Amino acid sequence: MIRIELLSRVDNLCDYTFNFCWHNRQLDPDAPIPNQDGTEYTYRDLTDALKTETEVHITGDVGERLAQAMGVDIRHLGGTGGIGTGITSRIFVDGDVGAEAGLGMVSGAVYVSGRVEEPLGNIIEVRSDVTGYHKFVSVTDLLCNHRPEVPVSNSLDPEDAGMRLVLNDGILRGTLCARCDCPVDLLVEGDAHNGTGILMRQGTITVTGDAGMNTGAHLYGGTVVVRGVVGEFAGAYMKRGVLLVGGGMGYAGADMKGGAIYSRRKIATSPPAEKTRITGADMSLIRKLVSASRFESMRYSKYKVGESDAYVAVPMRDGSLVMRKVD
């Protein structure tokens, strides 16, 4: 067991990506965690412990992005990109937790004695098995592995094809169903935060309100439906699957390799995504996904990878790539 006491908040604790250190290099995994009292643990010490199913106990309030990508074997750090070991890893926090806890989290559990700020990540509160703590688990883990957990609110029901979860508690969450690879059905009654369906391979997500940036980004399969408006870079880097939205803020389909984006209102795309002809099969799919009439389905636009021009990837200062047409 690792025990660490914090004198003030620290971000990105137990973060398996180390704040995406391969992109921005703002966090050194082997640097001592600041503001700890009487210990000299590094960021890597905590994640390594969790990977061996060693509990991590934190005393004091914690900053943002606790347990980001917890349970993932990160490809950029030499892993497979799938779900790693330590599926029963547990983090205990005696204090409050900052926003975006559990972004991209796929396994394990987080126990918090205080409150957790919104937006949350890919986590949901379930009935706690430890007195004095709220328990949070991964939505992906709950749905795909049929964990014997009981949500404290919302609705979880088994179906013939898989599990169905209805999130109606009004809590804003991001990266919902991250890396999901099972035939689940998730309904969000309201808005969603950034990264809905990121790296998803199977399943269906429906958001009745709006969704944030990177909705459907890196989609490898499955279906993401947002009846409202999505933020920038919707469907960026997607390879397969379907993203259907009411409208978008721009840069949709940036560097996409496959799949299809449908939008009720015209959206600004980024190469190589281009508007293409909508077919009868497309309209049938739209009617199925959003219960649209035949006339309504004809108003949608379809975007996919363009075939007529060549593009080159241009690295941006934040580490992302933007596709530019070759002159």
mmCIF file with all atom_site columns, N, CA and C in Angstrom, residues 22-25 314-322:
data_model
loop_
_atom_site.group_PDB
_atom_site.id
_atom_site.type_symbol
_atom_site.label_atom_id
_atom_site.label_alt_id
_atom_site.label_comp_id
_atom_site.label_asym_id
_atom_site.label_entity_id
_atom_site.label_seq_id
_atom_site.pdbx_PDB_ins_code
_atom_site.Cartn_x
_atom_site.Cartn_y
_atom_site.Cartn_z
_atom_site.occupancy
_atom_site.B_iso_or_equiv
_atom_site.pdbx_formal_charge
_atom_site.auth_seq_id
_atom_site.auth_comp_id
_atom_site.auth_asym_id
_atom_site.auth_atom_id
_atom_site.pdbx_PDB_model_num
ATOM 1  N N  . TRP A 1 22  ? 4.080  12.600 -23.840 1.00 0.00 ? 22  TRP A N  1
ATOM 2  C CA . TRP A 1 22  ? 4.756  12.473 -25.134 1.00 0.00 ? 22  TRP A CA 1
ATOM 3  C C  . TRP A 1 22  ? 4.396  13.637 -26.061 1.00 0.00 ? 22  TRP A C  1
ATOM 4  N N  . HIS A 1 23  ? 3.333  14.391 -25.734 1.00 0.00 ? 23  HIS A N  1
ATOM 5  C CA . HIS A 1 23  ? 2.953  15.549 -26.537 1.00 0.00 ? 23  HIS A CA 1
ATOM 6  C C  . HIS A 1 23  ? 3.510  16.849 -25.967 1.00 0.00 ? 23  HIS A C  1
ATOM 7  N N  . ASN A 1 24  ? 3.122  17.156 -24.730 1.00 0.00 ? 24  ASN A N  1
ATOM 8  C CA . ASN A 1 24  ? 3.429  18.496 -24.224 1.00 0.00 ? 24  ASN A CA 1
ATOM 9  C C  . ASN A 1 24  ? 4.609  18.555 -23.260 1.00 0.00 ? 24  ASN A C  1
ATOM 10 N N  . ARG A 1 25  ? 5.039  17.398 -22.748 1.00 0.00 ? 25  ARG A N  1
ATOM 11 C CA . ARG A 1 25  ? 6.209  17.334 -21.862 1.00 0.00 ? 25  ARG A CA 1
ATOM 12 C C  . ARG A 1 25  ? 6.113  18.309 -20.680 1.00 0.00 ? 25  ARG A C  1
ATOM 13 N N  . VAL A 1 314 ? 0.301  18.252 -41.115 1.00 0.00 ? 314 VAL A N  1
ATOM 14 C CA . VAL A 1 314 ? 1.139  19.350 -40.625 1.00 0.00 ? 314 VAL A CA 1
ATOM 15 C C  . VAL A 1 314 ? 1.063  19.366 -39.101 1.00 0.00 ? 314 VAL A C  1
ATOM 16 N N  . PRO A 1 315 ? 2.202  19.174 -38.410 1.00 0.00 ? 315 PRO A N  1
ATOM 17 C CA . PRO A 1 315 ? 2.177  19.185 -36.943 1.00 0.00 ? 315 PRO A CA 1
ATOM 18 C C  . PRO A 1 315 ? 1.928  20.587 -36.408 1.00 0.00 ? 315 PRO A C  1
ATOM 19 N N  . MET A 1 316 ? 1.031  20.685 -35.396 1.00 0.00 ? 316 MET A N  1
ATOM 20 C CA . MET A 1 316 ? 0.739  21.959 -34.760 1.00 0.00 ? 316 MET A CA 1
ATOM 21 C C  . MET A 1 316 ? 1.536  22.089 -33.468 1.00 0.00 ? 316 MET A C  1
ATOM 22 N N  . ARG A 1 317 ? 1.541  23.277 -32.898 1.00 0.00 ? 317 ARG A N  1
ATOM 23 C CA . ARG A 1 317 ? 2.354  23.536 -31.713 1.00 0.00 ? 317 ARG A CA 1
ATOM 24 C C  . ARG A 1 317 ? 1.892  22.738 -30.503 1.00 0.00 ? 317 ARG A C  1
ATOM 25 N N  . ASP A 1 318 ? 0.598  22.384 -30.455 1.00 0.00 ? 318 ASP A N  1
ATOM 26 C CA . ASP A 1 318 ? 0.102  21.620 -29.311 1.00 0.00 ? 318 ASP A CA 1
ATOM 27 C C  . ASP A 1 318 ? 0.302  20.120 -29.473 1.00 0.00 ? 318 ASP A C  1
ATOM 28 N N  . GLY A 1 319 ? 0.982  19.702 -30.539 1.00 0.00 ? 319 GLY A N  1
ATOM 29 C CA . GLY A 1 319 ? 1.243  18.289 -30.772 1.00 0.00 ? 319 GLY A CA 1
ATOM 30 C C  . GLY A 1 319 ? 0.239  17.602 -31.669 1.00 0.00 ? 319 GLY A C  1
ATOM 31 N N  . SER A 1 320 ? -0.870 18.258 -31.994 1.00 0.00 ? 320 SER A N  1
ATOM 32 C CA . SER A 1 320 ? -1.874 17.664 -32.870 1.00 0.00 ? 320 SER A CA 1
ATOM 33 C C  . SER A 1 320 ? -1.448 17.791 -34.331 1.00 0.00 ? 320 SER A C  1
ATOM 34 N N  . LEU A 1 321 ? -2.199 17.121 -35.200 1.00 0.00 ? 321 LEU A N  1
ATOM 35 C CA . LEU A 1 321 ? -1.917 17.170 -36.634 1.00 0.00 ? 321 LEU A CA 1
ATOM 36 C C  . LEU A 1 321 ? -3.118 17.740 -37.365 1.00 0.00 ? 321 LEU A C  1
ATOM 37 N N  . VAL A 1 322 ? -2.866 18.579 -38.326 1.00 0.00 ? 322 VAL A N  1
ATOM 38 C CA . VAL A 1 322 ? -3.910 19.125 -39.181 1.00 0.00 ? 322 VAL A CA 1
ATOM 39 C C  . VAL A 1 322 ? -3.554 18.794 -40.620 1.00 0.00 ? 322 VAL A C  1
#
